[in-house]
């Protein structure tokens, strides 16, 4: 016989979980590593110029492009005692693309099988992000976002409607906040 297991909710300490996306050079990495006591998983060697900033925030860096190693490090952060407050993954896009390439070799590209293969891994990271008792900041490249419109002749047309993050299309659901960074200065062309 089953027993009811629900209990009255209590206020819990929340953690900051953010996705930062934008073009190269916009400041995603420097914003992410500026978080308090970061444990940085660097997939693009983008932190190589920021040793002083990382040290100032009492952070450390682990460099890898292997999704399995990232998952292993997140599990270690969840199970081993440490003083880090923020998990930084910079950049998620690189990991997702590596898994898409692996998927192309493992299951082929027909019907987007390689993307589905990568999405399975993306959901694993998303579940860990939800469970980890740390702040989490993940960076992603930006890409053009396309949508359909009806043109003035009544025909449907695919056009650029903006920018979005590059990676698993539901990645933003794993975060409390998504910051799309862009440079608002006018070009002098």
N, CA and C atoms as an extended XYZ file, in Angstrom:
567
Properties=species:S:1:pos:R:3:atomname:S:1:resname:S:1:resid:I:1 pbc="F F F"
N         0.837       -1.180        0.000 N   UNK     1
C         0.000        0.000        0.000 CA  UNK     1
C         0.883        1.246        0.000 C   UNK     1
N         0.573        2.202       -0.848 N   UNK     2
C         1.336        3.445       -0.964 CA  UNK     2
C         0.976        4.407        0.152 C   UNK     2
N         1.960        5.226        0.504 N   UNK     3
C         1.750        6.264        1.512 CA  UNK     3
C         1.987        7.615        0.861 C   UNK     3
N         1.244        8.617        1.320 N   UNK     4
C         1.444        9.975        0.818 CA  UNK     4
C         2.792       10.491        1.298 C   UNK     4
N         3.577       11.060        0.400 N   UNK     5
C         4.929       11.491        0.739 CA  UNK     5
C         5.123       13.001        0.682 C   UNK     5
N         4.138       13.736        0.224 N   UNK     6
C         4.279       15.185        0.108 CA  UNK     6
C         4.326       15.828        1.486 C   UNK     6
N         5.025       16.947        1.583 N   UNK     7
C         5.092       17.679        2.836 CA  UNK     7
C         4.954       19.168        2.550 C   UNK     7
N         4.706       19.935        3.595 N   UNK     8
C         4.542       21.375        3.432 CA  UNK     8
C         5.837       21.977        2.900 C   UNK     8
N         5.720       22.868        1.943 N   UNK     9
C         6.937       23.474        1.388 CA  UNK     9
C         7.567       24.465        2.356 C   UNK     9
N         8.876       24.573        2.263 N   UNK    10
C         9.625       25.551        3.033 CA  UNK    10
C        10.403       26.414        2.062 C   UNK    10
N        10.636       27.653        2.455 N   UNK    11
C        11.460       28.505        1.610 CA  UNK    11
C        12.870       27.933        1.566 C   UNK    11
N        13.410       27.856        0.372 N   UNK    12
C        14.750       27.328        0.191 CA  UNK    12
C        15.643       28.397       -0.411 C   UNK    12
N        16.913       28.289       -0.110 N   UNK    13
C        17.894       29.204       -0.678 CA  UNK    13
C        17.977       28.939       -2.184 C   UNK    13
N        17.770       29.965       -2.977 N   UNK    14
C        17.837       29.816       -4.419 CA  UNK    14
C        19.246       30.030       -4.937 C   UNK    14
N        19.524       29.472       -6.063 N   UNK    15
C        20.808       29.646       -6.730 CA  UNK    15
C        20.570       30.323       -8.068 C   UNK    15
N        21.524       31.132       -8.458 N   UNK    16
C        21.471       31.868       -9.718 CA  UNK    16
C        21.850       30.918      -10.850 C   UNK    16
N        20.975       30.740      -11.830 N   UNK    17
C        21.235       29.858      -12.976 CA  UNK    17
C        20.980       30.676      -14.228 C   UNK    17
N        22.062       31.000      -14.953 N   UNK    18
C        21.943       31.915      -16.095 CA  UNK    18
C        22.641       31.375      -17.329 C   UNK    18
N        22.041       31.671      -18.465 N   UNK    19
C        22.608       31.395      -19.779 CA  UNK    19
C        23.006       32.733      -20.385 C   UNK    19
N        24.253       32.835      -20.859 N   UNK    20
C        24.745       34.036      -21.540 CA  UNK    20
C        25.044       33.669      -22.978 C   UNK    20
N        24.422       34.354      -23.926 N   UNK    21
C        24.732       34.083      -25.330 CA  UNK    21
C        25.108       35.388      -26.019 C   UNK    21
N        25.869       35.259      -27.089 N   UNK    22
C        26.273       36.424      -27.865 CA  UNK    22
C        27.391       36.066      -28.824 C   UNK    22
N        27.736       37.010      -29.646 N   UNK    23
C        28.796       36.820      -30.635 CA  UNK    23
C        30.157       36.795      -29.951 C   UNK    23
N        31.158       36.328      -30.686 N   UNK    24
C        32.532       36.284      -30.178 CA  UNK    24
C        32.991       37.684      -29.796 C   UNK    24
N        33.671       37.778      -28.665 N   UNK    25
C        34.242       39.045      -28.234 CA  UNK    25
C        33.288       39.978      -27.512 C   UNK    25
N        32.071       39.570      -27.260 N   UNK    26
C        31.074       40.451      -26.637 CA  UNK    26
C        31.237       40.536      -25.121 C   UNK    26
N        31.938       39.553      -24.503 N   UNK    27
C        32.172       39.604      -23.066 CA  UNK    27
C        31.537       38.485      -22.267 C   UNK    27
N        31.120       37.431      -22.925 N   UNK    28
C        30.489       36.300      -22.221 CA  UNK    28
C        31.437       35.682      -21.204 C   UNK    28
N        32.662       35.406      -21.626 N   UNK    29
C        33.616       34.735      -20.744 CA  UNK    29
C        33.955       35.600      -19.545 C   UNK    29
N        34.275       36.850      -19.759 N   UNK    30
C        34.659       37.724      -18.645 CA  UNK    30
C        33.489       37.911      -17.677 C   UNK    30
N        32.266       37.978      -18.196 N   UNK    31
C        31.101       38.074      -17.306 CA  UNK    31
C        30.946       36.804      -16.483 C   UNK    31
N        31.116       35.655      -17.125 N   UNK    32
C        30.937       34.376      -16.429 CA  UNK    32
C        32.000       34.158      -15.356 C   UNK    32
N        33.255       34.454      -15.681 N   UNK    33
C        34.327       34.198      -14.700 CA  UNK    33
C        34.361       35.233      -13.593 C   UNK    33
N        33.559       36.274      -13.715 N   UNK    34
C        33.481       37.308      -12.678 CA  UNK    34
C        32.569       36.895      -11.524 C   UNK    34
N        31.922       35.770      -11.657 N   UNK    35
C        31.045       35.278      -10.597 CA  UNK    35
C        31.899       34.848       -9.396 C   UNK    35
N        31.310       34.811       -8.203 N   UNK    36
C        32.092       34.455       -7.011 CA  UNK    36
C        32.567       33.000       -7.017 C   UNK    36
N        33.836       32.801       -6.651 N   UNK    37
C        34.484       31.501       -6.508 CA  UNK    37
C        34.063       30.510       -7.604 C   UNK    37
N        34.426       30.800       -8.853 N   UNK    38
C        33.971       29.957       -9.963 CA  UNK    38
C        34.807       28.690      -10.154 C   UNK    38
N        34.128       27.611      -10.475 N   UNK    39
C        34.751       26.383      -10.967 CA  UNK    39
C        34.437       26.396      -12.456 C   UNK    39
N        35.446       26.702      -13.262 N   UNK    40
C        35.236       26.979      -14.680 CA  UNK    40
C        35.606       25.766      -15.519 C   UNK    40
N        34.651       25.304      -16.305 N   UNK    41
C        34.918       24.268      -17.296 CA  UNK    41
C        35.018       24.993      -18.641 C   UNK    41
N        36.233       25.061      -19.140 N   UNK    42
C        36.565       25.849      -20.329 CA  UNK    42
C        36.707       24.911      -21.526 C   UNK    42
N        35.782       24.998      -22.468 N   UNK    43
C        35.796       24.109      -23.629 CA  UNK    43
C        36.453       24.740      -24.851 C   UNK    43
N        36.844       26.007      -24.733 N   UNK    44
C        37.410       26.713      -25.894 CA  UNK    44
C        38.749       27.387      -25.589 C   UNK    44
N        39.291       27.129      -24.428 N   UNK    45
C        40.532       27.750      -23.991 CA  UNK    45
C        40.377       29.278      -23.981 C   UNK    45
N        39.160       29.730      -23.716 N   UNK    46
C        38.873       31.158      -23.690 CA  UNK    46
C        39.327       31.856      -22.420 C   UNK    46
N        39.682       31.084      -21.394 N   UNK    47
C        40.102       31.685      -20.131 CA  UNK    47
C        41.600       31.935      -20.072 C   UNK    47
N        42.327       31.572      -21.116 N   UNK    48
C        43.798       31.624      -21.057 CA  UNK    48
C        44.351       33.025      -20.811 C   UNK    48
N        43.597       34.064      -21.111 N   UNK    49
C        44.053       35.440      -20.910 CA  UNK    49
C        43.543       36.056      -19.607 C   UNK    49
N        42.817       35.285      -18.805 N   UNK    50
C        42.140       35.839      -17.639 CA  UNK    50
C        42.608       35.239      -16.319 C   UNK    50
N        43.824       34.760      -16.260 N   UNK    51
C        44.326       34.114      -15.037 CA  UNK    51
C        44.205       35.031      -13.821 C   UNK    51
N        44.540       36.309      -13.977 N   UNK    52
C        44.475       37.238      -12.843 CA  UNK    52
C        43.042       37.432      -12.359 C   UNK    52
N        42.108       37.581      -13.283 N   UNK    53
C        40.694       37.772      -12.916 CA  UNK    53
C        40.147       36.527      -12.226 C   UNK    53
N        40.526       35.361      -12.717 N   UNK    54
C        40.060       34.110      -12.117 CA  UNK    54
C        40.637       33.967      -10.710 C   UNK    54
N        41.914       34.245      -10.556 N   UNK    55
C        42.557       34.161       -9.238 CA  UNK    55
C        41.923       35.157       -8.265 C   UNK    55
N        41.605       36.352       -8.747 N   UNK    56
C        40.984       37.381       -7.903 CA  UNK    56
C        39.653       36.887       -7.330 C   UNK    56
N        38.929       36.089       -8.096 N   UNK    57
C        37.633       35.557       -7.654 CA  UNK    57
C        37.758       34.169       -7.023 C   UNK    57
N        39.009       33.763       -6.704 N   UNK    58
C        39.262       32.461       -6.077 CA  UNK    58
C        38.717       31.301       -6.907 C   UNK    58
N        38.923       31.398       -8.218 N   UNK    59
C        38.420       30.372       -9.120 CA  UNK    59
C        39.504       29.440       -9.628 C   UNK    59
N        39.059       28.382      -10.279 N   UNK    60
C        39.943       27.409      -10.919 CA  UNK    60
C        39.387       27.083      -12.301 C   UNK    60
N        40.253       26.495      -13.146 N   UNK    61
C        39.857       26.180      -14.513 CA  UNK    61
C        40.158       24.720      -14.819 C   UNK    61
N        39.219       24.069      -15.473 N   UNK    62
C        39.416       22.731      -16.020 CA  UNK    62
C        39.082       22.816      -17.503 C   UNK    62
N        40.029       22.444      -18.355 N   UNK    63
C        39.827       22.557      -19.804 CA  UNK    63
C        39.543       21.179      -20.410 C   UNK    63
N        38.451       21.100      -21.137 N   UNK    64
C        38.076       19.872      -21.835 CA  UNK    64
C        37.052       20.191      -22.918 C   UNK    64
N        36.994       19.334      -23.921 N   UNK    65
C        35.928       19.413      -24.923 CA  UNK    65
C        35.086       18.147      -24.884 C   UNK    65
N        35.298       17.319      -23.886 N   UNK    66
C        34.619       16.034      -23.777 CA  UNK    66
C        33.386       16.154      -22.874 C   UNK    66
N        32.212       15.923      -23.441 N   UNK    67
C        30.956       16.027      -22.714 CA  UNK    67
C        30.940       15.103      -21.494 C   UNK    67
N        31.478       13.889      -21.655 N   UNK    68
C        31.512       12.945      -20.531 CA  UNK    68
C        32.347       13.483      -19.374 C   UNK    68
N        33.451       14.141      -19.684 N   UNK    69
C        34.289       14.725      -18.631 CA  UNK    69
C        33.563       15.874      -17.936 C   UNK    69
N        32.791       16.650      -18.688 N   UNK    70
C        32.003       17.731      -18.084 CA  UNK    70
C        30.990       17.141      -17.111 C   UNK    70
N        30.285       16.106      -17.549 N   UNK    71
C        29.308       15.455      -16.672 CA  UNK    71
C        29.995       14.899      -15.433 C   UNK    71
N        31.160       14.291      -15.611 N   UNK    72
C        31.920       13.759      -14.487 CA  UNK    72
C        32.303       14.870      -13.496 C   UNK    72
N        32.747       16.013      -14.007 N   UNK    73
C        33.131       17.120      -13.132 CA  UNK    73
C        31.926       17.682      -12.381 C   UNK    73
N        30.774       17.765      -13.042 N   UNK    74
C        29.567       18.257      -12.369 CA  UNK    74
C        29.154       17.279      -11.274 C   UNK    74
N        29.226       15.977      -11.558 N   UNK    75
C        28.941       14.977      -10.518 CA  UNK    75
C        29.898       15.134       -9.336 C   UNK    75
N        31.171       15.375       -9.629 N   UNK    76
C        32.146       15.561       -8.550 CA  UNK    76
C        31.810       16.793       -7.717 C   UNK    76
N        31.399       17.871       -8.376 N   UNK    77
C        31.004       19.080       -7.639 CA  UNK    77
C        29.778       18.821       -6.761 C   UNK    77
N        28.932       17.901       -7.186 N   UNK    78
C        27.724       17.578       -6.428 CA  UNK    78
C        28.007       16.640       -5.256 C   UNK    78
N        29.106       15.892       -5.330 N   UNK    79
C        29.329       14.863       -4.325 CA  UNK    79
C        30.540       15.090       -3.415 C   UNK    79
N        31.480       15.915       -3.838 N   UNK    80
C        32.683       16.140       -3.032 CA  UNK    80
C        32.622       17.502       -2.345 C   UNK    80
N        33.168       17.608       -1.140 N   UNK    81
C        33.199       18.914       -0.470 CA  UNK    81
C        34.131       19.872       -1.216 C   UNK    81
N        33.709       21.116       -1.336 N   UNK    82
C        34.519       22.151       -1.996 CA  UNK    82
C        34.018       23.522       -1.563 C   UNK    82
N        34.784       24.558       -1.897 N   UNK    83
C        34.425       25.927       -1.539 CA  UNK    83
C        33.937       26.751       -2.733 C   UNK    83
N        33.701       26.127       -3.883 N   UNK    84
C        33.287       26.871       -5.072 CA  UNK    84
C        31.805       27.201       -4.992 C   UNK    84
N        31.457       28.394       -5.444 N   UNK    85
C        30.066       28.837       -5.402 CA  UNK    85
C        29.384       28.812       -6.765 C   UNK    85
N        30.180       28.884       -7.847 N   UNK    86
C        29.607       29.024       -9.177 CA  UNK    86
C        30.232       28.029      -10.144 C   UNK    86
N        29.382       27.277      -10.820 N   UNK    87
C        29.823       26.429      -11.922 CA  UNK    87
C        29.703       27.253      -13.198 C   UNK    87
N        30.805       27.349      -13.932 N   UNK    88
C        30.808       28.051      -15.217 CA  UNK    88
C        31.156       27.040      -16.304 C   UNK    88
N        30.324       26.960      -17.332 N   UNK    89
C        30.631       26.158      -18.515 CA  UNK    89
C        30.748       27.125      -19.678 C   UNK    89
N        31.958       27.233      -20.230 N   UNK    90
C        32.264       28.227      -21.263 CA  UNK    90
C        33.023       27.547      -22.400 C   UNK    90
N        32.439       27.194      -23.430 N   UNK    91
C        31.109       27.430      -23.911 CA  UNK    91
C        30.379       26.111      -24.142 C   UNK    91
N        29.115       26.154      -23.916 N   UNK    92
C        28.232       25.020      -24.121 CA  UNK    92
C        28.155       24.658      -25.604 C   UNK    92
N        28.174       25.649      -26.459 N   UNK    93
C        28.038       25.415      -27.898 CA  UNK    93
C        29.077       24.422      -28.397 C   UNK    93
N        30.300       24.578      -27.936 N   UNK    94
C        31.385       23.686      -28.359 CA  UNK    94
C        31.070       22.240      -27.978 C   UNK    94
N        30.572       22.019      -26.765 N   UNK    95
C        30.215       20.674      -26.310 CA  UNK    95
C        29.103       20.083      -27.169 C   UNK    95
N        28.079       20.878      -27.443 N   UNK    96
C        26.942       20.396      -28.228 CA  UNK    96
C        27.383       20.011      -29.638 C   UNK    96
N        28.225       20.834      -30.235 N   UNK    97
C        28.708       20.539      -31.592 CA  UNK    97
C        29.572       19.286      -31.619 C   UNK    97
N        30.377       19.077      -30.586 N   UNK    98
C        31.176       17.852      -30.498 CA  UNK    98
C        30.268       16.622      -30.459 C   UNK    98
N        29.180       16.703      -29.693 N   UNK    99
C        28.250       15.569      -29.607 CA  UNK    99
C        27.480       15.391      -30.912 C   UNK    99
N        27.172       16.461      -31.623 N   UNK   100
C        26.519       16.328      -32.940 CA  UNK   100
C        27.443       15.607      -33.917 C   UNK   100
N        28.720       15.969      -33.896 N   UNK   101
C        29.685       15.299      -34.769 CA  UNK   101
C        29.818       13.827      -34.403 C   UNK   101
N        29.882       13.541      -33.106 N   UNK   102
C        29.940       12.154      -32.651 CA  UNK   102
C        28.687       11.409      -33.101 C   UNK   102
N        27.545       12.052      -32.976 N   UNK   103
C        26.279       11.456      -33.406 CA  UNK   103
C        26.251       11.169      -34.896 C   UNK   103
N        26.831       12.055      -35.693 N   UNK   104
C        26.892       11.834      -37.142 CA  UNK   104
C        27.665       10.557      -37.439 C   UNK   104
N        28.742       10.320      -36.690 N   UNK   105
C        29.538        9.104      -36.875 CA  UNK   105
C        28.836        7.863      -36.332 C   UNK   105
N        28.109        8.013      -35.225 N   UNK   106
C        27.467        6.872      -34.564 CA  UNK   106
C        26.148        6.457      -35.209 C   UNK   106
N        25.285        7.443      -35.503 N   UNK   107
C        23.924        7.126      -35.972 CA  UNK   107
C        23.580        7.749      -37.309 C   UNK   107
N        24.478        8.542      -37.865 N   UNK   108
C        24.219        9.180      -39.160 CA  UNK   108
C        23.478       10.498      -39.010 C   UNK   108
N        23.265       11.171      -40.128 N   UNK   109
C        22.632       12.490      -40.107 CA  UNK   109
C        21.209       12.489      -40.663 C   UNK   109
N        20.776       11.364      -41.238 N   UNK   110
C        19.439       11.296      -41.818 CA  UNK   110
C        18.375       11.640      -40.777 C   UNK   110
N        17.440       12.500      -41.157 N   UNK   111
C        16.338       12.919      -40.290 CA  UNK   111
C        16.811       13.594      -39.008 C   UNK   111
N        18.008       14.152      -39.023 N   UNK   112
C        18.507       14.861      -37.851 CA  UNK   112
C        18.895       13.952      -36.700 C   UNK   112
N        19.223       12.695      -37.014 N   UNK   113
C        19.574       11.748      -35.956 CA  UNK   113
C        20.763       12.222      -35.123 C   UNK   113
N        21.718       12.868      -35.762 N   UNK   114
C        22.894       13.356      -35.032 CA  UNK   114
C        22.520       14.448      -34.036 C   UNK   114
N        21.543       15.264      -34.391 N   UNK   115
C        21.075       16.301      -33.469 CA  UNK   115
C        20.331       15.664      -32.300 C   UNK   115
N        19.500       14.667      -32.569 N   UNK   116
C        18.794       13.959      -31.485 CA  UNK   116
C        19.778       13.295      -30.543 C   UNK   116
N        20.841       12.752      -31.098 N   UNK   117
C        21.891       12.135      -30.302 CA  UNK   117
C        22.503       13.170      -29.345 C   UNK   117
N        22.825       14.339      -29.859 N   UNK   118
C        23.403       15.410      -29.032 CA  UNK   118
C        22.401       15.922      -27.998 C   UNK   118
N        21.131       15.982      -28.366 N   UNK   119
C        20.107       16.479      -27.447 CA  UNK   119
C        19.951       15.580      -26.223 C   UNK   119
N        20.172       14.282      -26.402 N   UNK   120
C        20.115       13.359      -25.261 CA  UNK   120
C        21.149       13.769      -24.214 C   UNK   120
N        22.346       14.094      -24.662 N   UNK   121
C        23.405       14.535      -23.752 CA  UNK   121
C        23.077       15.899      -23.165 C   UNK   121
N        22.487       16.766      -23.960 N   UNK   122
C        22.115       18.098      -23.480 CA  UNK   122
C        21.103       18.000      -22.343 C   UNK   122
N        20.166       17.085      -22.455 N   UNK   123
C        19.177       16.907      -21.385 CA  UNK   123
C        19.851       16.421      -20.099 C   UNK   123
N        20.896       15.606      -20.217 N   UNK   124
C        21.634       15.152      -19.020 CA  UNK   124
C        22.264       16.339      -18.303 C   UNK   124
N        22.898       17.214      -19.057 N   UNK   125
C        23.500       18.414      -18.452 CA  UNK   125
C        22.407       19.281      -17.834 C   UNK   125
N        21.290       19.431      -18.526 N   UNK   126
C        20.181       20.228      -17.995 CA  UNK   126
C        19.677       19.699      -16.670 C   UNK   126
N        19.557       18.389      -16.559 N   UNK   127
C        19.112       17.785      -15.294 CA  UNK   127
C        20.108       18.046      -14.175 C   UNK   127
N        21.391       17.971      -14.490 N   UNK   128
C        22.412       18.239      -13.472 CA  UNK   128
C        22.406       19.708      -13.052 C   UNK   128
N        22.216       20.606      -14.006 N   UNK   129
C        22.154       22.037      -13.699 CA  UNK   129
C        21.001       22.315      -12.731 C   UNK   129
N        19.883       21.634      -12.947 N   UNK   130
C        18.728       21.830      -12.062 CA  UNK   130
C        19.001       21.309      -10.657 C   UNK   130
N        19.802       20.257      -10.534 N   UNK   131
C        20.023       19.617       -9.243 CA  UNK   131
C        21.177       20.199       -8.439 C   UNK   131
N        22.178       20.747       -9.100 N   UNK   132
C        23.393       21.161       -8.393 CA  UNK   132
C        23.107       22.354       -7.473 C   UNK   132
N        23.651       22.290       -6.272 N   UNK   133
C        23.450       23.354       -5.291 CA  UNK   133
C        24.578       24.391       -5.426 C   UNK   133
N        24.634       24.996       -6.592 N   UNK   134
C        25.617       26.039       -6.901 CA  UNK   134
C        24.968       27.032       -7.856 C   UNK   134
N        25.522       28.230       -7.913 N   UNK   135
C        25.176       29.126       -9.009 CA  UNK   135
C        25.703       28.472      -10.277 C   UNK   135
N        25.034       28.687      -11.397 N   UNK   136
C        25.487       28.125      -12.665 CA  UNK   136
C        25.391       29.211      -13.727 C   UNK   136
N        26.510       29.412      -14.441 N   UNK   137
C        26.528       30.331      -15.579 CA  UNK   137
C        27.094       29.560      -16.763 C   UNK   137
N        26.317       29.495      -17.823 N   UNK   138
C        26.720       28.778      -19.031 CA  UNK   138
C        26.725       29.773      -20.183 C   UNK   138
N        27.798       29.752      -20.967 N   UNK   139
C        27.853       30.618      -22.139 CA  UNK   139
C        27.565       29.799      -23.388 C   UNK   139
N        27.034       30.487      -24.397 N   UNK   140
C        26.756       29.862      -25.691 CA  UNK   140
C        26.970       30.900      -26.783 C   UNK   140
N        27.395       30.441      -27.927 N   UNK   141
C        27.516       31.339      -29.079 CA  UNK   141
C        26.118       31.753      -29.516 C   UNK   141
N        26.039       32.812      -30.278 N   UNK   142
C        24.756       33.200      -30.844 CA  UNK   142
C        24.709       32.769      -32.304 C   UNK   142
N        23.494       32.662      -32.812 N   UNK   143
C        23.291       32.344      -34.222 CA  UNK   143
C        22.011       33.046      -34.678 C   UNK   143
N        21.862       33.139      -35.971 N   UNK   144
C        20.657       33.761      -36.515 CA  UNK   144
C        19.452       32.867      -36.236 C   UNK   144
N        18.336       33.526      -35.925 N   UNK   145
C        17.080       32.810      -35.721 CA  UNK   145
C        16.185       33.074      -36.920 C   UNK   145
N        15.612       32.020      -37.466 N   UNK   146
C        14.785       32.132      -38.657 CA  UNK   146
C        13.323       31.878      -38.316 C   UNK   146
N        12.462       32.508      -39.079 N   UNK   147
C        11.026       32.307      -38.930 CA  UNK   147
C        10.357       32.495      -40.272 C   UNK   147
N         9.106       32.101      -40.330 N   UNK   148
C         8.345       32.237      -41.573 CA  UNK   148
C         7.457       33.462      -41.508 C   UNK   148
N         7.394       34.168      -42.617 N   UNK   149
C         6.459       35.279      -42.758 CA  UNK   149
C         5.698       35.075      -44.067 C   UNK   149
N         4.624       35.769      -44.220 N   UNK   150
C         3.908       35.787      -45.490 CA  UNK   150
C         4.277       37.088      -46.174 C   UNK   150
N         4.867       36.992      -47.371 N   UNK   151
C         5.303       38.200      -48.066 CA  UNK   151
C         4.113       38.912      -48.694 C   UNK   151
N         4.375       40.044      -49.343 N   UNK   152
C         3.289       40.857      -49.902 CA  UNK   152
C         2.595       40.188      -51.091 C   UNK   152
N         3.116       39.072      -51.588 N   UNK   153
C         2.450       38.312      -52.651 CA  UNK   153
C         1.684       37.120      -52.084 C   UNK   153
N         1.637       37.010      -50.752 N   UNK   154
C         0.888       35.949      -50.095 CA  UNK   154
C         1.624       34.630      -49.980 C   UNK   154
N         2.913       34.625      -50.293 N   UNK   155
C         3.695       33.393      -50.204 CA  UNK   155
C         4.493       33.363      -48.906 C   UNK   155
N         4.635       32.165      -48.354 N   UNK   156
C         5.445       32.013      -47.133 CA  UNK   156
C         6.910       32.106      -47.510 C   UNK   156
N         7.642       32.791      -46.627 N   UNK   157
C         9.061       33.029      -46.871 CA  UNK   157
C         9.814       32.899      -45.551 C   UNK   157
N        10.983       32.250      -45.586 N   UNK   158
C        11.820       32.125      -44.399 CA  UNK   158
C        12.768       33.312      -44.352 C   UNK   158
N        12.768       34.000      -43.204 N   UNK   159
C        13.604       35.189      -43.045 CA  UNK   159
C        14.278       35.163      -41.671 C   UNK   159
N        15.323       35.962      -41.527 N   UNK   160
C        15.971       36.135      -40.234 CA  UNK   160
C        15.068       37.012      -39.374 C   UNK   160
N        14.729       36.514      -38.172 N   UNK   161
C        13.860       37.290      -37.283 CA  UNK   161
C        14.589       37.784      -36.040 C   UNK   161
N        15.854       37.367      -35.883 N   UNK   162
C        16.626       37.800      -34.723 CA  UNK   162
C        17.808       36.895      -34.491 C   UNK   162
N        18.253       36.852      -33.238 N   UNK   163
C        19.355       35.982      -32.833 CA  UNK   163
C        18.906       35.126      -31.670 C   UNK   163
N        19.514       33.950      -31.558 N   UNK   164
C        19.259       33.044      -30.449 CA  UNK   164
C        20.579       32.378      -30.069 C   UNK   164
N        20.563       31.509      -29.091 N   UNK   165
C        21.771       30.792      -28.684 CA  UNK   165
C        21.975       29.604      -29.621 C   UNK   165
N        23.207       29.171      -29.744 N   UNK   166
C        23.559       28.051      -30.599 CA  UNK   166
C        23.744       26.808      -29.736 C   UNK   166
N        22.910       25.818      -29.935 N   UNK   167
C        22.962       24.583      -29.154 CA  UNK   167
C        21.586       23.954      -29.085 C   UNK   167
N        21.382       23.127      -28.096 N   UNK   168
C        20.095       22.464      -27.876 CA  UNK   168
C        18.992       23.513      -27.831 C   UNK   168
N        17.959       23.325      -28.669 N   UNK   169
C        16.948       24.368      -28.822 CA  UNK   169
C        16.140       24.663      -27.558 C   UNK   169
N        16.143       23.761      -26.586 N   UNK   170
C        15.424       24.000      -25.331 CA  UNK   170
C        16.371       24.313      -24.173 C   UNK   170
N        17.597       24.679      -24.494 N   UNK   171
C        18.595       24.967      -23.467 CA  UNK   171
C        18.132       26.052      -22.504 C   UNK   171
N        17.449       27.056      -23.001 N   UNK   172
C        17.032       28.167      -22.148 CA  UNK   172
C        16.068       27.735      -21.033 C   UNK   172
N        15.395       26.618      -21.181 N   UNK   173
C        14.476       26.132      -20.151 CA  UNK   173
C        15.211       25.678      -18.888 C   UNK   173
N        16.501       25.413      -18.998 N   UNK   174
C        17.280       24.941      -17.851 CA  UNK   174
C        17.759       26.072      -16.949 C   UNK   174
N        17.433       27.308      -17.284 N   UNK   175
C        17.966       28.456      -16.560 CA  UNK   175
C        16.855       29.379      -16.083 C   UNK   175
N        17.171       30.113      -15.007 N   UNK   176
C        16.240       31.116      -14.511 CA  UNK   176
C        16.218       32.322      -15.434 C   UNK   176
N        17.387       32.637      -15.993 N   UNK   177
C        17.535       33.842      -16.795 CA  UNK   177
C        18.415       33.555      -18.002 C   UNK   177
N        18.044       34.151      -19.126 N   UNK   178
C        18.862       34.061      -20.342 CA  UNK   178
C        19.206       35.492      -20.750 C   UNK   178
N        20.508       35.780      -20.777 N   UNK   179
C        20.993       37.081      -21.207 CA  UNK   179
C        21.565       36.948      -22.611 C   UNK   179
N        20.950       37.643      -23.558 N   UNK   180
C        21.483       37.697      -24.917 CA  UNK   180
C        22.290       38.981      -25.025 C   UNK   180
N        23.615       38.851      -25.085 N   UNK   181
C        24.491       40.011      -25.088 CA  UNK   181
C        24.745       40.500      -26.507 C   UNK   181
N        24.727       41.802      -26.673 N   UNK   182
C        25.018       42.366      -27.984 CA  UNK   182
C        25.628       43.742      -27.810 C   UNK   182
N        26.322       44.186      -28.834 N   UNK   183
C        26.948       45.508      -28.849 CA  UNK   183
C        25.978       46.466      -29.519 C   UNK   183
N        25.585       47.504      -28.812 N   UNK   184
C        24.580       48.422      -29.318 CA  UNK   184
C        25.190       49.671      -29.973 C   UNK   184
N        26.481       49.663      -30.236 N   UNK   185
C        27.073       50.833      -30.875 CA  UNK   185
C        26.840       50.773      -32.372 C   UNK   185
N        26.602       51.917      -32.962 N   UNK   186
C        26.346       51.986      -34.402 CA  UNK   186
C        27.631       51.737      -35.175 C   UNK   186
N        27.490       51.042      -36.260 N   UNK   187
C        28.635       50.764      -37.134 CA  UNK   187
C        28.917       52.000      -37.983 C   UNK   187
N        30.170       52.230      -38.302 N   UNK   188
C        30.528       53.421      -39.084 CA  UNK   188
C        30.761       53.081      -40.545 C   UNK   188
N        30.039       52.134      -41.050 N   UNK   189
C        30.210       51.747      -42.462 CA  UNK   189
C        29.498       52.681      -43.383 C   UNK   189
